[in-house]
Amino acid sequence: MLLKVDGVSRHFGGLIALDDVSLTAEEGKITGLIGPNGSGKTTLAHIISGFLKPSSGRVWFDGSAVEGLDPYKIARRGLCRTFQITLNPQRMTVMENMLLGARQQLGERVLMAALHPKAVRSEEQRNMERAWHLLEMVKLHDHANELAGGLSGGQKKLLALVQVLMAHPKLILLDEPVAGVNPRLIDDIVDVIKKLRTDGETFLIIEHNMSVIRELCDTVCVLDMGHVLAEGSVETVLAREDVLRAYIATGGQLDDAVQASTPAAVSAPQGRA
């Protein structure tokens, strides 16, 4: 397994955000991480990517333990992520944002830039060509010289995704890649992820849109109140009554496409909204 989360727990004072959570992500596959609001998805994403340390448990990536490492060290190992709210510098151009994603560039070191200017220029040219190719893939090349702040919400999500690809990641963690996106652009984002998966990319996707989860994911893990409630194929997991109850009890909704595939509607347990 490319990614293995083994018995991870995280406490915030007396609050147990995660309790003995385990999951895996297989190379070349798309794994979904879903659950009601407050189930622990974001906490787990922060632990996997190094923004939080677990109270206990291990995180293995590409054969090495990475729990507790700084985020930039985990990213250098090839585990890169996006965020629900895009963090691209708004006053830099789209192309400049792309070039920021290329890691460990020769020109970042003053001595290297001074002693080996040809090598630096050659690398810059390669990065520019790759950035342009990726922008073409997501139909943002016409905006390359525009400020990133002028993009729509969906375009910013696409920019964040292809910026991550500049680092040649081994696994991409996407945090709600279609949240707040115009429905007309959701299909574009889904199509890009499908193409990348065909090209061999590996994804761990946190998403509330169950239609997107159904269309993209090979397997899915459901968190509820900090515990793993279910794990397995998308069709099997989303048909489970306990998964439906978890969403209904917290006021969450499964979309029509998912509800239509389930055997019957499930009522919320007594005493829960």
Short mmCIF file of C-alpha atoms in Angstrom, two decimals:
data_model
loop_
_atom_site.label_atom_id
_atom_site.label_comp_id
_atom_site.label_asym_id
_atom_site.label_seq_id
_atom_site.Cartn_x
_atom_site.Cartn_y
_atom_site.Cartn_z
CA MET A 1 0.00 0.00 0.00
CA LEU A 2 1.27 3.45 -0.86
CA LEU A 3 -0.43 4.98 2.20
CA LYS A 4 -1.28 3.17 5.43
CA VAL A 5 -2.87 4.83 8.45
CA ASP A 6 -2.57 2.45 11.39
CA GLY A 7 -4.51 2.96 14.62
CA VAL A 8 -4.35 6.76 14.62
CA SER A 9 -5.97 8.65 17.48
CA ARG A 10 -6.03 12.37 18.16
CA HIS A 11 -7.22 14.08 21.32
CA PHE A 12 -7.80 17.80 21.88
CA GLY A 13 -7.95 18.02 25.65
CA GLY A 14 -10.95 15.91 26.61
CA LEU A 15 -12.28 15.76 23.05
CA ILE A 16 -11.51 12.59 21.09
CA ALA A 17 -11.40 13.70 17.45
CA LEU A 18 -10.07 10.38 16.12
CA ASP A 19 -10.10 7.02 17.87
CA ASP A 20 -8.02 4.13 16.49
CA VAL A 21 -8.54 5.02 12.82
CA SER A 22 -6.96 2.86 10.12
CA LEU A 23 -7.19 3.12 6.34
CA THR A 24 -5.14 2.38 3.25
CA ALA A 25 -4.70 3.92 -0.19
CA GLU A 26 -3.46 1.72 -3.01
CA GLU A 27 -1.12 3.04 -5.68
CA GLY A 28 -2.89 3.97 -8.92
CA LYS A 29 -6.32 3.99 -7.25
CA ILE A 30 -8.73 6.62 -5.95
CA THR A 31 -9.72 6.24 -2.31
CA GLY A 32 -12.60 8.29 -0.90
CA LEU A 33 -12.81 9.56 2.68
CA ILE A 34 -16.35 10.54 3.62
CA GLY A 35 -18.47 11.11 6.69
CA PRO A 36 -20.85 13.59 8.31
CA ASN A 37 -19.62 17.02 9.38
CA GLY A 38 -17.50 16.69 12.51
CA SER A 39 -16.62 13.06 11.87
CA GLY A 40 -12.85 13.67 11.88
CA LYS A 41 -12.05 13.83 8.16
CA THR A 42 -10.18 17.14 8.28
CA THR A 43 -8.26 16.12 11.40
CA LEU A 44 -7.15 12.93 9.68
CA ALA A 45 -6.15 14.84 6.54
CA HIS A 46 -4.05 17.21 8.66
CA ILE A 47 -2.33 14.27 10.37
CA ILE A 48 -1.60 12.49 7.09
CA SER A 49 -0.11 15.65 5.58
CA GLY A 50 1.83 16.72 8.68
CA PHE A 51 -0.18 19.71 9.87
CA LEU A 52 -1.12 17.84 13.07
CA LYS A 53 0.66 15.16 15.07
CA PRO A 54 -1.34 12.10 16.15
CA SER A 55 -1.78 11.38 19.85
CA SER A 56 -1.03 7.75 18.97
CA GLY A 57 -0.77 5.53 15.92
CA ARG A 58 1.37 5.49 12.80
CA VAL A 59 1.17 6.88 9.28
CA TRP A 60 3.20 5.04 6.64
CA PHE A 61 3.83 6.50 3.22
CA ASP A 62 5.79 4.73 0.51
CA GLY A 63 7.29 2.39 3.09
CA SER A 64 8.39 5.01 5.63
CA ALA A 65 6.77 6.36 8.80
CA VAL A 66 5.86 10.02 8.30
CA GLU A 67 3.68 10.88 11.30
CA GLY A 68 5.06 13.93 13.05
CA LEU A 69 7.16 15.11 10.10
CA ASP A 70 6.77 18.72 8.99
CA PRO A 71 4.37 19.21 6.06
CA TYR A 72 7.13 20.29 3.67
CA LYS A 73 9.12 17.14 4.42
CA ILE A 74 6.09 14.95 3.71
CA ALA A 75 5.46 16.89 0.49
CA ARG A 76 9.07 16.33 -0.59
CA ARG A 77 8.49 12.59 -0.18
CA GLY A 78 5.64 12.88 -2.67
CA LEU A 79 2.48 13.24 -0.58
CA CYS A 80 0.97 16.55 -1.67
CA ARG A 81 -2.42 18.07 -0.97
CA THR A 82 -4.94 20.75 -1.80
CA PHE A 83 -7.25 22.51 0.64
CA GLN A 84 -10.98 23.09 0.76
CA ILE A 85 -10.30 26.83 0.57
CA THR A 86 -7.70 27.39 -2.14
CA LEU A 87 -4.50 29.02 -0.93
CA ASN A 88 -2.99 30.17 -4.23
CA PRO A 89 -1.43 33.67 -3.96
CA GLN A 90 -4.14 35.86 -5.47
CA ARG A 91 -1.84 38.68 -6.62
CA MET A 92 0.44 36.38 -8.59
CA THR A 93 -0.38 35.28 -12.11
CA VAL A 94 -1.69 31.82 -12.89
CA MET A 95 1.66 30.88 -14.45
CA GLU A 96 3.59 32.20 -11.45
CA ASN A 97 1.40 30.07 -9.20
CA MET A 98 2.22 27.04 -11.32
CA LEU A 99 5.95 27.66 -11.12
CA LEU A 100 5.70 27.89 -7.33
CA GLY A 101 4.62 24.26 -7.34
CA ALA A 102 7.86 22.99 -8.89
CA ARG A 103 9.95 21.79 -5.97
CA GLN A 104 13.66 22.27 -5.22
CA GLN A 105 14.40 24.51 -8.19
CA LEU A 106 18.04 25.25 -8.91
CA GLY A 107 17.38 28.97 -9.14
CA GLU A 108 16.23 29.06 -5.52
CA ARG A 109 19.87 28.80 -4.44
CA VAL A 110 21.85 32.00 -5.06
CA LEU A 111 25.20 30.25 -5.50
CA MET A 112 23.78 27.75 -7.99
CA ALA A 113 22.13 30.55 -9.97
CA ALA A 114 25.42 32.45 -10.11
CA LEU A 115 27.67 29.51 -11.00
CA HIS A 116 25.37 27.56 -13.32
CA PRO A 117 23.08 30.05 -15.08
CA LYS A 118 22.60 27.78 -18.12
CA ALA A 119 21.39 24.89 -15.97
CA VAL A 120 19.03 27.24 -14.13
CA ARG A 121 17.59 28.62 -17.38
CA SER A 122 17.21 25.12 -18.80
CA GLU A 123 15.28 23.97 -15.73
CA GLU A 124 13.10 27.08 -15.81
CA GLN A 125 12.25 26.35 -19.44
CA ARG A 126 11.29 22.76 -18.63
CA ASN A 127 9.11 23.94 -15.76
CA MET A 128 7.42 26.52 -18.00
CA GLU A 129 6.68 23.87 -20.62
CA ARG A 130 5.24 21.47 -18.05
CA ALA A 131 3.16 24.25 -16.47
CA TRP A 132 1.77 25.24 -19.87
CA HIS A 133 0.91 21.63 -20.69
CA LEU A 134 -0.96 21.23 -17.40
CA LEU A 135 -2.80 24.52 -17.83
CA GLU A 136 -3.88 23.40 -21.29
CA MET A 137 -5.19 20.18 -19.79
CA VAL A 138 -7.55 22.12 -17.49
CA LYS A 139 -8.30 24.86 -20.04
CA LEU A 140 -6.59 27.59 -18.03
CA HIS A 141 -3.80 28.36 -20.50
CA ASP A 142 -5.66 31.41 -21.80
CA HIS A 143 -5.50 32.80 -18.24
CA ALA A 144 -1.78 32.12 -17.74
CA ASN A 145 -0.80 35.79 -17.47
CA GLU A 146 -3.85 36.86 -15.47
CA LEU A 147 -3.92 37.23 -11.69
CA ALA A 148 -5.08 34.08 -9.91
CA GLY A 149 -7.47 36.19 -7.85
CA GLY A 150 -9.55 36.82 -10.95
CA LEU A 151 -10.39 33.15 -11.49
CA SER A 152 -13.74 31.66 -10.55
CA GLY A 153 -14.02 29.28 -7.61
CA GLY A 154 -13.96 26.24 -9.86
CA GLN A 155 -11.01 27.53 -11.85
CA LYS A 156 -9.09 28.10 -8.61
CA LYS A 157 -9.74 24.46 -7.66
CA LEU A 158 -8.37 23.35 -11.03
CA LEU A 159 -5.34 25.60 -10.60
CA ALA A 160 -4.65 24.13 -7.15
CA LEU A 161 -4.83 20.62 -8.58
CA VAL A 162 -2.43 21.18 -11.47
CA GLN A 163 -0.10 23.23 -9.27
CA VAL A 164 0.29 20.14 -7.07
CA LEU A 165 1.16 18.13 -10.19
CA MET A 166 4.17 20.39 -10.77
CA ALA A 167 5.82 18.60 -7.83
CA HIS A 168 5.43 15.15 -9.47
CA PRO A 169 3.57 13.72 -6.44
CA LYS A 170 3.16 10.05 -5.66
CA LEU A 171 -0.16 10.65 -3.88
CA ILE A 172 -2.51 13.64 -4.06
CA LEU A 173 -4.83 14.39 -1.15
CA LEU A 174 -7.78 16.45 -2.39
CA ASP A 175 -9.84 18.21 0.28
CA GLU A 176 -13.35 18.75 -1.12
CA PRO A 177 -12.29 19.42 -4.72
CA VAL A 178 -15.81 20.37 -5.88
CA ALA A 179 -17.09 22.19 -2.77
CA GLY A 180 -18.58 25.54 -3.72
CA VAL A 181 -17.92 24.94 -7.42
CA ASN A 182 -20.39 25.95 -10.13
CA PRO A 183 -22.12 22.73 -11.28
CA ARG A 184 -20.96 23.38 -14.84
CA LEU A 185 -17.33 23.07 -13.72
CA ILE A 186 -17.78 19.99 -11.53
CA ASP A 187 -17.79 17.73 -14.57
CA ASP A 188 -14.54 19.34 -15.75
CA ILE A 189 -12.86 18.65 -12.41
CA VAL A 190 -14.12 15.06 -12.38
CA ASP A 191 -12.88 14.51 -15.94
CA VAL A 192 -9.42 15.84 -15.06
CA ILE A 193 -9.15 13.53 -12.04
CA LYS A 194 -10.27 10.58 -14.16
CA LYS A 195 -7.61 11.34 -16.76
CA LEU A 196 -4.91 11.65 -14.12
CA ARG A 197 -5.94 8.35 -12.60
CA THR A 198 -5.69 6.75 -16.05
CA ASP A 199 -2.19 8.22 -16.27
CA GLY A 200 -1.30 6.44 -13.01
CA GLU A 201 -1.86 9.11 -10.35
CA THR A 202 -3.02 8.07 -6.87
CA PHE A 203 -5.66 10.05 -4.96
CA LEU A 204 -7.17 10.26 -1.49
CA ILE A 205 -10.29 12.40 -1.83
CA ILE A 206 -12.36 14.00 0.93
CA GLU A 207 -15.71 14.96 -0.53
CA HIS A 208 -19.36 15.49 0.49
CA ASN A 209 -20.71 15.18 -3.04
CA MET A 210 -21.66 11.51 -3.17
CA SER A 211 -22.24 11.55 -6.92
CA VAL A 212 -18.60 12.54 -7.35
CA ILE A 213 -17.49 9.85 -4.89
CA ARG A 214 -19.48 7.22 -6.77
CA GLU A 215 -18.07 8.28 -10.12
CA LEU A 216 -14.43 8.53 -9.08
CA CYS A 217 -13.58 6.22 -6.22
CA ASP A 218 -12.45 2.61 -6.23
CA THR A 219 -12.88 2.26 -2.47
CA VAL A 220 -14.25 4.46 0.28
CA CYS A 221 -13.74 4.83 4.03
CA VAL A 222 -16.51 6.31 6.18
CA LEU A 223 -15.72 8.14 9.41
CA ASP A 224 -18.35 8.81 12.07
CA MET A 225 -17.62 10.50 15.39
CA GLY A 226 -13.91 9.77 15.04
CA HIS A 227 -14.30 6.07 14.27
CA VAL A 228 -14.14 4.09 11.04
CA LEU A 229 -17.74 3.13 10.40
CA ALA A 230 -17.25 1.29 7.11
CA GLU A 231 -14.63 0.62 4.45
CA GLY A 232 -14.85 -1.13 1.10
CA SER A 233 -16.27 -0.71 -2.39
CA VAL A 234 -18.34 2.40 -2.98
CA GLU A 235 -21.53 0.54 -3.89
CA THR A 236 -21.36 -1.74 -0.86
CA VAL A 237 -20.52 0.97 1.65
CA LEU A 238 -23.11 3.49 0.49
CA ALA A 239 -25.84 0.84 0.63
CA ARG A 240 -25.21 0.13 4.33
CA GLU A 241 -27.94 1.22 6.70
CA ASP A 242 -25.51 2.32 9.41
CA VAL A 243 -23.84 4.70 6.94
CA LEU A 244 -27.20 6.19 6.00
CA ARG A 245 -28.14 6.54 9.67
CA ALA A 246 -24.88 8.36 10.41
CA TYR A 247 -25.66 10.99 7.80
CA ILE A 248 -29.34 11.34 8.70
CA ALA A 249 -28.65 11.55 12.45
CA THR A 250 -26.32 14.53 11.97
CA GLY A 251 -28.62 16.34 9.58
CA GLY A 252 -26.51 15.38 6.58
CA GLN A 253 -27.90 14.33 3.25
CA LEU A 254 -26.90 11.74 0.70
CA ASP A 255 -27.69 12.99 -2.78
CA ASP A 256 -30.45 11.58 -4.95
CA ALA A 257 -28.09 9.40 -6.98
CA VAL A 258 -26.99 7.56 -3.85
CA GLN A 259 -30.43 7.33 -2.26
CA ALA A 260 -31.82 5.85 -5.46
CA SER A 261 -29.33 2.99 -5.26
CA THR A 262 -30.12 2.03 -1.66
CA PRO A 263 -32.62 -0.70 -0.83
CA ALA A 264 -34.88 1.45 1.31
CA ALA A 265 -35.03 4.71 3.18
CA VAL A 266 -33.70 4.51 6.72
CA SER A 267 -35.26 6.41 9.59
CA ALA A 268 -33.14 8.23 12.10
CA PRO A 269 -32.84 6.54 15.49
CA GLN A 270 -35.14 7.77 18.22
CA GLY A 271 -33.89 10.82 20.06
CA ARG A 272 -31.57 12.01 17.29
CA ALA A 273 -32.30 14.75 14.78
#
